[in-house]
Amino acid sequence: MQMPTPDTHILDRKATIAARLRQVLPVDAVVTEPSETRAYECDALTAYRCPPLLVVLPETTKEVSAVLRICYEEGVPVVPRGAGTSLAGGALPTADCVILGVAKMNDVLETDYDNRFIRVQTGRTNLSVTGAVEEAGFFYAPDPSSQLACAIAGNIAMNSGGAHCLKYGVTTNNLMGVTMVMMDGEIVEIGGAHLDAAGLDLLGVICGSEGQLGVVTEATLRILHKPEGARPILIGFDSNEVAGACVSDIIKAGVLPVAIEFMDRPCIEACEAFAQAGYPMCEALLIVEVEGSEAEISHQLGLISEIAGRHNPVELREATDSDEAARIWLGRKSAFGAMGQINDYMCLDGTIPVSTLPEVLRKIGELSAQYGLKVANVFHAGDGNMHPLILFDANKPGDLELCEAMGADVLKLCVEVGGCLTGEHGVGVEKRDLMTAQYTSEDLEAQLNVKDVFDPKWLLNPAKVFPLEVTTPRRSRVLEQRT
Amino acid sequence: MTMYQPNSEQDLADLLRDADAPLAVQGGATRGVNIAGAPLSTCALNGVRLYEPGALTLVAGAGTPLPEVEVLLAAENQRLAFEPSDLRGLLGTDGIPTLGGAIATNTSGPRRIQSGAARDFLLGVRFVDGMGQIIKNGGRVMKNVTGYDLVKLMAGSHGTLGVLSEVSLKVLPSPECSGTLIWENLDWQASLAIFSAALNSPYDVTGAARLPAFGERPAQTLIRVEGFEASVSYRLSELSGHLKTIAQSAEMTMDVVRNAQLWRSVRDVEPFVGKEGDLWRSSIKPGNMPAFVAALDGEHMIDWAGGLIWSLVPKGRDVRAALNGFGGHCTLLRGAHHLLRFQPEPAPLAALSAGLRKKFDPRGILNVGLMG
Ligand SMILES: Cc1cc2nc3c(=O)[nH]c(=O)nc-3n(C[C@H](O)[C@H](O)[C@H](O)COP(=O)(O)OP(=O)(O)OC[C@H]3O[C@@H](n4cnc5c(N)ncnc54)[C@H](O)[C@@H]3O)c2cc1C
């Protein structure tokens, strides 16, 4: 992975910069020892690592502001970091950067059930947001599988999704406001407890901007009352095509499940071996979950069974109690873990139009044969967000590169059929160079222009999202100004 | 004055590239705003390009008439879930509302509180910026985090960043049935309590509004649920029982015509049609609704569980003064006024917005001065 050459001027000034930061932060909030900064050398895309210049761990928005002001004056790049679970290398440092971690900022600032929102510091983990409102019967809807670890900060930066977003939407649909610190230290408030923007939808463009427009320190999130209950049904098919057609028929019939998950044979086999969930051995499995009262659930599951029945399923298993429901979800939830047991894997997340599912799965099969790498597919089928897991051996020289080349081909395929490179994990460094497969230079220029407005010096997470050669003129401005 | 009506995206791009004077961008011109410059209509950029009911996706030219889209969707038992308002009656305009216009104004009806705004259903855009460059962002798939989300930025940008040529939308199934609980003559505080308790229940409320008294009819506080028939009737009775502690004797209706009429009335702000006065639309924290309306004279219609207030006030009244530190914002929809239509933003946000406009429309020719 190519990263910009570290700025030697900054490397030389490390001690001075650290001293300035210590003046505005508690002593232990500035981490400079290489043995300690190493903990921040990568995120969940562990193939790429680089210890940062130093790490700061502020506790308040004011401290974040003071840090950014200093970095702005010094011309030091800043990489914001939540919990470091990005699968795209979004939080990957450069040797000349300051990692600004918000992990210590995890307070609940306000819970307001009457107006259905919670305001938190963004270092708070996704699951503990729901944890804070659960007793009152509420939940925060976006539920990435990493929700135990990942922070709201990263969720906002990546516009993260989850299994239940078919009904509840992704982060951007549940985010009402933010407190954000601009690169020059200015603190701005956008949105809040009311709906929609007064003017341009700045919140909409901040969500999903991968830490490149500002550091988000506080967030107002929409919370919802829990439904009375939820129950899944498991349906097995002997071909991917038929499973795809069944998904489409369920949606056309007007049932709107909260989740429709899809697994193919390699994935079913691995999950079964790992978790013994009792899955049938077949070509394709659907897990469909609906919500409501007992009667409503039975009614909807009845409709779904009837539709599935028309497609000759090899198995149809309706959960009758919470035990059975848990067993149905068990295999799916352990999919990543199961794959990790077998091999190293790379998880893609291209999205495709649901109607192209059979074609895309067939072509992924062909690519798998061509590259000699196994692939297992788990898939948010309701919204076309694929998760092909390409298996490789990190200890085998050349295997990672082979896997990456195959990954790139799969993602280009997603774009060709009318989809996109990433549905929820973000571009980061991983898919940076593929951006030109989806966007023209005018399309990219329009996005770069947005960054120019928010961060004219290009100091915030500058080496991400866009191909390096596209951003070079903008990134080198700071250097030129100095000389 | 000449009216420009490009026939293709390329025509639109040529027109904008060569333009040397301000243009007033319009879809069906149903908003009745006066903007300097020659009118530029998107009406000829019309037609549905793709509709896949099984994937809940629709792609259409920005100038496609909304009614055409609604008829097409209805044939497959689907709909635009953000329930776009038709404000022609209210604003005294004619013309046919377009899909692009609904998106550019981010117009959303009563279902906003449950399913989201227009911006939440917008999957992708194609537009031409103020320099005549054709730009796309997003796509036609439901999940997409590839690069910055200019889709959201374009929704609600009122034609000030570019002229939309094509939009992709997520559509949703139409429910089998709708049902409404109706209380008469509840005051602001009691209505708010009803809204709050209803939304803080597991019953998936899709509308919470209060219509003002109208002729013979008393003020009505409304709660709507939608879904399969058995489920709607179950939830209505659960809700009605649950809300008894706040207000007695709600009427319950599952009548198709009545439900359609009630919620159209809220969506299109029918109680204020043909009435004199300045018309404002305010988005606030729901809990502040009683204090906000108490600080104003005039009439008010409440939507979004208290979060959206349509106010008809004496000419020249500054409704924004009633915000009084609450947060939120007020937009002037009708009325000759010294005040700006859009609420001025705090300085740092205004600077960001101005910066974005300068990038997307460096010559300042698109709907100049409309948003600030
Ligand atoms: C096992 C596993 C399962 C996963 N499942 C899902 C899933 O189901 N759905 C999904 O969407 N993702 C999933 N992810 C990806 C990841 O968890 C998400 O992208 C998550 O939102 C990242 O959050 P984080 O706090 O760890 O962010 P980090 O990894 O720390 O950072 C991510 C990005 O956010 C930026 N950032 C961090 N903090 C801030 C801030 N305060 N202000 C501005 N920018 C900031 C960073 O610069 C970086 O670009 C999964 C990851 C793993 C490892």
Tab-separated table of C-alpha atoms in Angstrom, chain A residues 94-459:
chain	number	residue	atom	x	y	z
A	94	THR	CA	1.236	7.814	8.495
A	95	ALA	CA	4.591	8.215	10.249
A	96	ASP	CA	4.190	11.999	10.316
A	97	CYS	CA	0.629	12.122	11.656
A	98	VAL	CA	-0.997	12.717	14.992
A	99	ILE	CA	-3.579	10.083	15.845
A	100	LEU	CA	-6.455	11.821	17.581
A	101	GLY	CA	-8.276	9.088	19.476
A	102	VAL	CA	-11.680	9.825	20.989
A	103	ALA	CA	-11.808	6.599	23.021
A	104	LYS	CA	-11.765	8.467	26.339
A	105	MET	CA	-14.758	10.546	25.316
A	106	ASN	CA	-17.530	8.096	26.074
A	107	ASP	CA	-20.032	9.954	28.253
A	108	VAL	CA	-23.769	10.067	27.761
A	109	LEU	CA	-24.544	13.795	27.759
A	110	GLU	CA	-28.331	13.726	27.585
A	111	THR	CA	-31.115	11.168	27.227
A	112	ASP	CA	-34.493	12.502	26.230
A	113	TYR	CA	-37.161	9.844	25.820
A	114	ASP	CA	-39.964	12.350	25.248
A	115	ASN	CA	-38.150	13.705	22.236
A	116	ARG	CA	-36.576	10.346	21.343
A	117	PHE	CA	-32.900	11.183	21.196
A	118	ILE	CA	-29.676	10.612	23.049
A	119	ARG	CA	-26.614	12.852	22.966
A	120	VAL	CA	-23.273	11.151	23.521
A	121	GLN	CA	-19.592	11.789	23.206
A	122	THR	CA	-18.524	9.940	20.099
A	123	GLY	CA	-15.977	7.638	21.708
A	124	ARG	CA	-18.902	5.697	23.157
A	125	THR	CA	-19.336	2.262	21.625
A	126	ASN	CA	-22.332	1.531	19.454
A	127	LEU	CA	-23.726	-1.186	21.732
A	128	SER	CA	-23.396	0.922	24.870
A	129	VAL	CA	-25.601	3.575	23.292
A	130	THR	CA	-28.391	1.016	23.190
A	131	GLY	CA	-27.189	-0.097	26.637
A	132	ALA	CA	-27.879	3.386	27.993
A	133	VAL	CA	-31.526	3.442	26.872
A	134	GLU	CA	-32.472	-0.217	26.932
A	135	GLU	CA	-34.011	-0.181	30.376
A	136	ALA	CA	-36.546	2.374	29.207
A	137	GLY	CA	-37.440	0.096	26.287
A	138	PHE	CA	-35.457	1.983	23.645
A	139	PHE	CA	-32.651	1.116	21.237
A	140	TYR	CA	-30.302	2.761	18.770
A	141	ALA	CA	-31.054	1.102	15.438
A	142	PRO	CA	-27.841	0.867	13.371
A	143	ASP	CA	-26.211	-2.390	14.475
A	144	PRO	CA	-22.894	-3.170	12.754
A	145	SER	CA	-21.647	-6.666	13.646
A	146	SER	CA	-18.714	-4.941	15.334
A	147	GLN	CA	-21.089	-3.077	17.647
A	148	LEU	CA	-19.505	-4.316	20.848
A	149	ALA	CA	-16.247	-2.589	19.943
A	150	CYS	CA	-16.815	0.110	17.336
A	151	ALA	CA	-17.428	3.710	18.384
A	152	ILE	CA	-20.138	6.129	17.263
A	153	ALA	CA	-17.264	8.297	15.948
A	154	GLY	CA	-16.281	5.624	13.426
A	155	ASN	CA	-19.936	4.814	12.681
A	156	ILE	CA	-20.557	8.418	11.692
A	157	ALA	CA	-17.335	8.670	9.701
A	158	MET	CA	-18.113	5.456	7.780
A	159	ASN	CA	-21.909	5.786	7.741
A	160	SER	CA	-22.027	2.255	9.089
A	161	GLY	CA	-24.899	-0.126	8.575
A	162	GLY	CA	-26.029	-3.383	10.099
A	163	ALA	CA	-28.275	-6.375	9.643
A	164	HIS	CA	-31.406	-4.446	10.589
A	165	CYS	CA	-30.932	-1.476	8.306
A	166	LEU	CA	-33.402	-2.800	5.753
A	167	LYS	CA	-36.091	-1.412	8.015
A	168	TYR	CA	-34.291	1.185	10.137
A	169	GLY	CA	-31.724	2.656	7.776
A	170	VAL	CA	-28.000	3.193	8.308
A	171	THR	CA	-26.181	5.743	10.470
A	172	THR	CA	-27.037	8.764	8.337
A	173	ASN	CA	-30.759	8.037	8.696
A	174	ASN	CA	-30.451	7.973	12.485
A	175	LEU	CA	-28.072	10.868	13.066
A	176	MET	CA	-29.715	14.151	14.078
A	177	GLY	CA	-26.801	16.373	14.952
A	178	VAL	CA	-23.119	16.642	15.713
A	179	THR	CA	-20.615	18.812	17.495
A	180	MET	CA	-17.591	18.882	15.266
A	181	VAL	CA	-14.193	20.499	15.505
A	182	MET	CA	-12.812	21.918	12.284
A	183	MET	CA	-9.136	21.459	11.459
A	184	ASP	CA	-8.348	25.025	12.564
A	185	GLY	CA	-9.880	24.346	15.974
A	186	GLU	CA	-13.231	26.032	15.427
A	187	ILE	CA	-16.113	24.210	17.121
A	188	VAL	CA	-19.342	23.942	15.106
A	189	GLU	CA	-22.803	22.656	16.002
A	190	ILE	CA	-24.802	21.080	13.213
A	191	GLY	CA	-28.378	19.859	13.588
A	192	GLY	CA	-29.745	18.838	16.970
A	193	ALA	CA	-33.004	17.718	18.493
A	194	HIS	CA	-35.053	18.982	15.536
A	195	LEU	CA	-35.369	17.308	12.142
A	196	ASP	CA	-33.747	18.406	8.879
A	197	ALA	CA	-31.358	21.234	8.133
A	198	ALA	CA	-32.169	24.939	7.989
A	199	GLY	CA	-30.001	25.315	4.915
A	200	LEU	CA	-27.749	22.915	3.065
A	201	ASP	CA	-27.618	19.407	4.540
A	202	LEU	CA	-24.084	19.652	5.943
A	203	LEU	CA	-24.780	16.811	8.361
A	204	GLY	CA	-25.547	14.576	5.385
A	205	VAL	CA	-22.168	15.161	3.831
A	206	ILE	CA	-20.251	14.933	7.115
A	207	CYS	CA	-21.707	11.483	7.763
A	208	GLY	CA	-19.617	9.096	5.689
A	209	SER	CA	-16.759	11.543	5.079
A	210	GLU	CA	-14.231	9.182	6.712
A	211	GLY	CA	-12.722	11.708	9.100
A	212	GLN	CA	-11.710	14.074	6.335
A	213	LEU	CA	-13.957	17.057	7.058
A	214	GLY	CA	-13.750	17.513	10.811
A	215	VAL	CA	-13.417	15.643	14.095
A	216	VAL	CA	-16.848	14.715	15.416
A	217	THR	CA	-16.834	14.848	19.210
A	218	GLU	CA	-20.518	14.694	20.170
A	219	ALA	CA	-23.565	13.298	18.439
A	220	THR	CA	-27.335	13.507	18.780
A	221	LEU	CA	-28.786	10.128	17.800
A	222	ARG	CA	-32.364	9.100	17.183
A	223	ILE	CA	-33.563	6.361	19.508
A	224	LEU	CA	-36.607	4.197	18.919
A	225	HIS	CA	-38.903	2.194	21.104
A	226	LYS	CA	-38.325	-1.530	20.794
A	227	PRO	CA	-40.917	-3.585	18.989
A	228	GLU	CA	-42.932	-6.084	21.021
A	229	GLY	CA	-40.954	-8.969	19.635
A	230	ALA	CA	-39.013	-10.341	16.679
A	231	ARG	CA	-38.586	-13.787	15.175
A	232	PRO	CA	-36.637	-15.244	12.242
A	233	ILE	CA	-37.401	-17.938	9.737
A	234	LEU	CA	-34.745	-19.995	7.988
A	235	ILE	CA	-35.255	-21.081	4.398
A	236	GLY	CA	-32.919	-23.333	2.404
A	237	PHE	CA	-32.780	-23.559	-1.393
A	238	ASP	CA	-30.931	-25.708	-3.882
A	239	SER	CA	-29.804	-22.770	-6.005
A	240	ASN	CA	-28.737	-19.149	-5.548
A	241	GLU	CA	-31.069	-18.053	-8.352
A	242	VAL	CA	-34.121	-19.421	-6.572
A	243	ALA	CA	-33.102	-17.844	-3.262
A	244	GLY	CA	-32.664	-14.515	-5.076
A	245	ALA	CA	-36.079	-14.811	-6.699
A	246	CYS	CA	-37.638	-15.587	-3.326
A	247	VAL	CA	-36.158	-12.411	-1.794
A	248	SER	CA	-37.592	-10.362	-4.627
A	249	ASP	CA	-41.037	-11.997	-4.237
A	250	ILE	CA	-41.107	-11.369	-0.494
A	251	ILE	CA	-40.377	-7.696	-1.061
A	252	LYS	CA	-42.905	-7.414	-3.892
A	253	ALA	CA	-45.582	-8.968	-1.700
A	254	GLY	CA	-45.379	-5.959	0.585
A	255	VAL	CA	-43.811	-7.652	3.592
A	256	LEU	CA	-40.961	-5.533	4.854
A	257	PRO	CA	-38.800	-7.701	7.069
A	258	VAL	CA	-36.253	-6.032	9.367
A	259	ALA	CA	-33.518	-8.287	7.985
A	260	ILE	CA	-32.961	-10.661	5.084
A	261	GLU	CA	-29.587	-12.405	5.290
A	262	PHE	CA	-28.217	-14.715	2.640
A	263	MET	CA	-25.465	-17.354	2.899
A	264	ASP	CA	-24.053	-19.535	0.143
A	265	ARG	CA	-22.839	-23.142	0.434
A	266	PRO	CA	-19.190	-22.475	1.367
A	267	CYS	CA	-20.379	-20.104	4.055
A	268	ILE	CA	-23.048	-22.494	5.349
A	269	GLU	CA	-20.502	-25.306	5.566
A	270	ALA	CA	-17.944	-23.207	7.423
A	271	CYS	CA	-20.503	-21.792	9.852
A	272	GLU	CA	-21.969	-25.205	10.516
A	273	ALA	CA	-18.560	-26.682	11.220
A	274	PHE	CA	-17.767	-23.784	13.557
A	275	ALA	CA	-21.027	-23.188	15.378
A	276	GLN	CA	-23.145	-26.333	14.849
A	277	ALA	CA	-26.273	-24.290	14.399
A	278	GLY	CA	-27.992	-27.191	12.687
A	279	TYR	CA	-28.150	-25.562	9.273
A	280	PRO	CA	-29.271	-27.725	6.332
A	281	MET	CA	-26.541	-28.408	3.781
A	282	CYS	CA	-27.817	-26.696	0.675
A	283	GLU	CA	-26.767	-24.139	-1.928
A	284	ALA	CA	-28.330	-21.053	-0.378
A	285	LEU	CA	-29.847	-20.111	2.949
A	286	LEU	CA	-32.030	-17.157	3.806
A	287	ILE	CA	-32.652	-15.858	7.302
A	288	VAL	CA	-35.621	-13.521	7.319
A	289	GLU	CA	-36.614	-11.676	10.491
A	290	VAL	CA	-39.884	-9.868	11.165
A	291	GLU	CA	-41.091	-7.803	14.121
A	292	GLY	CA	-44.266	-7.005	15.984
A	293	SER	CA	-46.678	-8.644	18.407
A	294	GLU	CA	-46.975	-12.444	18.471
A	295	ALA	CA	-49.970	-12.351	16.154
A	296	GLU	CA	-48.302	-9.944	13.743
A	297	ILE	CA	-45.160	-12.031	13.638
A	298	SER	CA	-47.100	-15.230	12.899
A	299	HIS	CA	-49.065	-13.477	10.198
A	300	GLN	CA	-45.956	-12.171	8.437
A	301	LEU	CA	-44.021	-15.408	8.820
A	302	GLY	CA	-47.056	-17.218	7.402
A	303	LEU	CA	-46.962	-14.999	4.321
A	304	ILE	CA	-43.227	-15.491	3.926
A	305	SER	CA	-43.549	-19.283	4.250
A	306	GLU	CA	-46.268	-19.275	1.639
A	307	ILE	CA	-44.098	-17.266	-0.795
A	308	ALA	CA	-41.052	-19.414	-0.070
A	309	GLY	CA	-43.173	-22.529	-0.543
A	310	ARG	CA	-43.757	-21.564	-4.156
A	311	HIS	CA	-39.986	-21.765	-4.709
A	312	ASN	CA	-39.644	-25.376	-3.501
A	313	PRO	CA	-37.378	-24.806	-0.524
A	314	VAL	CA	-35.360	-27.736	0.731
A	315	GLU	CA	-35.908	-26.527	4.271
A	316	LEU	CA	-38.251	-24.125	5.991
A	317	ARG	CA	-37.766	-23.630	9.707
A	318	GLU	CA	-39.798	-21.104	11.625
A	319	ALA	CA	-38.478	-20.240	15.055
A	320	THR	CA	-41.151	-21.080	17.585
A	321	ASP	CA	-39.303	-19.802	20.625
A	322	SER	CA	-36.361	-17.607	21.512
A	323	ASP	CA	-34.061	-20.623	21.750
A	324	GLU	CA	-34.753	-21.624	18.201
A	325	ALA	CA	-34.442	-18.012	17.073
A	326	ALA	CA	-31.029	-17.772	18.686
A	327	ARG	CA	-29.925	-20.987	16.960
A	328	ILE	CA	-31.015	-19.667	13.577
A	329	TRP	CA	-28.953	-16.498	14.102
A	330	LEU	CA	-26.023	-18.320	15.682
A	331	GLY	CA	-24.479	-19.535	12.441
A	332	ARG	CA	-24.861	-16.212	10.660
A	333	LYS	CA	-23.456	-14.250	13.558
A	334	SER	CA	-20.397	-16.460	13.735
A	335	ALA	CA	-19.721	-16.275	9.985
A	336	PHE	CA	-16.648	-14.068	10.281
A	337	GLY	CA	-15.281	-16.034	13.202
A	338	ALA	CA	-15.877	-19.290	11.336
A	339	MET	CA	-13.952	-18.041	8.335
A	340	GLY	CA	-11.164	-16.795	10.568
A	341	GLN	CA	-10.778	-20.351	11.910
A	342	ILE	CA	-10.258	-21.792	8.457
A	343	ASN	CA	-7.999	-19.162	7.027
A	344	ASP	CA	-7.008	-15.555	6.709
A	345	TYR	CA	-9.699	-13.762	4.812
A	346	MET	CA	-10.436	-10.463	3.196
A	347	CYS	CA	-13.981	-9.160	3.578
A	348	LEU	CA	-15.372	-7.167	0.673
A	349	ASP	CA	-18.581	-5.176	0.853
A	350	GLY	CA	-19.619	-4.116	-2.604
A	351	THR	CA	-23.318	-3.523	-3.168
A	352	ILE	CA	-25.271	-4.720	-6.202
A	353	PRO	CA	-28.811	-4.325	-7.504
A	354	VAL	CA	-30.630	-7.278	-5.920
A	355	SER	CA	-31.823	-8.441	-9.343
A	356	THR	CA	-28.235	-9.135	-10.444
A	357	LEU	CA	-27.501	-11.433	-7.512
A	358	PRO	CA	-27.441	-14.770	-9.400
A	359	GLU	CA	-25.246	-13.347	-12.158
A	360	VAL	CA	-22.809	-11.791	-9.690
A	361	LEU	CA	-22.547	-14.942	-7.586
A	362	ARG	CA	-21.845	-16.993	-10.717
A	363	LYS	CA	-19.111	-14.598	-11.832
A	364	ILE	CA	-17.559	-14.522	-8.373
A	365	GLY	CA	-17.429	-18.327	-8.634
A	366	GLU	CA	-15.598	-18.006	-11.940
A	367	LEU	CA	-13.116	-15.497	-10.496
A	368	SER	CA	-12.557	-17.813	-7.550
A	369	ALA	CA	-11.639	-20.672	-9.901
A	370	GLN	CA	-9.449	-18.390	-11.993
A	371	TYR	CA	-7.469	-17.060	-9.000
A	372	GLY	CA	-7.462	-20.364	-7.154
A	373	LEU	CA	-8.815	-18.704	-4.002
A	374	LYS	CA	-11.916	-19.912	-2.152
A	375	VAL	CA	-14.770	-17.498	-1.571
A	376	ALA	CA	-17.678	-17.660	0.834
A	377	ASN	CA	-20.605	-15.263	0.541
A	378	VAL	CA	-22.698	-13.727	3.306
A	379	PHE	CA	-24.966	-11.049	2.150
A	380	HIS	CA	-27.536	-8.487	3.363
A	381	ALA	CA	-29.904	-9.664	0.636
A	382	GLY	CA	-32.675	-7.149	1.162
A	383	ASP	CA	-30.435	-4.257	0.220
A	384	GLY	CA	-27.877	-5.927	-2.052
A	385	ASN	CA	-24.902	-5.382	0.260
A	386	MET	CA	-22.574	-8.342	-0.415
A	387	HIS	CA	-19.852	-9.618	1.872
A	388	PRO	CA	-17.728	-12.000	-0.191
A	389	LEU	CA	-14.997	-13.393	2.060
A	390	ILE	CA	-11.929	-14.299	0.026
A	391	LEU	CA	-9.761	-16.864	1.810
A	392	PHE	CA	-5.979	-16.639	1.565
A	393	ASP	CA	-2.846	-17.580	3.467
A	394	ALA	CA	-1.007	-14.584	4.895
A	395	ASN	CA	2.142	-16.671	5.383
A	396	LYS	CA	2.309	-17.637	1.741
A	397	PRO	CA	4.316	-15.068	-0.229
A	398	GLY	CA	2.198	-13.409	-2.904
A	399	ASP	CA	-1.123	-14.714	-1.582
A	400	LEU	CA	-2.230	-11.353	-0.116
A	401	GLU	CA	-1.498	-9.595	-3.403
A	402	LEU	CA	-3.402	-12.292	-5.285
A	403	CYS	CA	-6.329	-11.896	-2.918
A	404	GLU	CA	-6.294	-8.114	-3.339
A	405	ALA	CA	-6.250	-8.451	-7.118
A	406	MET	CA	-9.221	-10.774	-6.984
A	407	GLY	CA	-10.990	-8.434	-4.545
A	408	ALA	CA	-10.507	-5.559	-6.972
A	409	ASP	CA	-12.022	-7.642	-9.766
A	410	VAL	CA	-15.040	-8.518	-7.652
A	411	LEU	CA	-15.596	-4.867	-6.756
A	412	LYS	CA	-15.277	-3.766	-10.374
A	413	LEU	CA	-17.874	-6.406	-11.176
A	414	CYS	CA	-20.201	-4.866	-8.586
A	415	VAL	CA	-19.795	-1.468	-10.251
A	416	GLU	CA	-20.330	-2.940	-13.741
A	417	VAL	CA	-23.703	-4.429	-12.836
A	418	GLY	CA	-24.890	-1.080	-11.485
A	419	GLY	CA	-23.678	-1.267	-7.899
A	420	CYS	CA	-20.848	0.282	-5.921
A	421	LEU	CA	-17.479	-0.452	-4.321
A	422	THR	CA	-18.560	-0.270	-0.719
A	423	GLY	CA	-21.922	-0.471	0.997
A	424	GLU	CA	-20.890	0.132	4.594
A	425	HIS	CA	-17.168	-0.334	5.309
A	426	GLY	CA	-15.920	2.766	3.528
A	427	VAL	CA	-13.106	3.421	1.063
A	428	GLY	CA	-10.206	4.144	3.416
A	429	VAL	CA	-6.923	3.148	1.838
A	430	GLU	CA	-8.206	-0.232	0.733
A	431	LYS	CA	-10.450	0.883	-2.124
A	432	ARG	CA	-8.855	4.283	-2.743
A	433	ASP	CA	-7.382	3.332	-6.091
A	434	LEU	CA	-10.626	1.776	-7.334
A	435	MET	CA	-12.551	5.042	-7.044
A	436	THR	CA	-11.918	5.800	-10.692
A	437	ALA	CA	-13.818	2.610	-11.613
A	438	GLN	CA	-16.969	4.161	-10.194
A	439	TYR	CA	-16.444	7.881	-10.662
A	440	THR	CA	-15.253	10.162	-13.470
A	441	SER	CA	-12.687	12.828	-12.737
A	442	GLU	CA	-15.506	15.429	-12.611
A	443	ASP	CA	-17.356	13.282	-10.080
A	444	LEU	CA	-14.231	13.056	-7.933
A	445	GLU	CA	-13.395	16.732	-8.329
A	446	ALA	CA	-16.817	17.638	-6.919
A	447	GLN	CA	-16.008	15.585	-3.815
A	448	LEU	CA	-12.512	17.041	-3.477
A	449	ASN	CA	-14.054	20.503	-3.650
A	450	VAL	CA	-16.087	19.683	-0.563
A	451	LYS	CA	-12.924	18.807	1.327
A	452	ASP	CA	-11.310	22.052	0.142
A	453	VAL	CA	-14.115	23.965	1.847
A	454	PHE	CA	-13.950	22.091	5.169
A	455	ASP	CA	-10.202	21.511	5.341
A	456	PRO	CA	-8.417	23.900	2.965
A	457	LYS	CA	-4.961	22.743	4.080
A	458	TRP	CA	-5.785	19.064	3.522
A	459	LEU	CA	-4.510	18.000	6.915
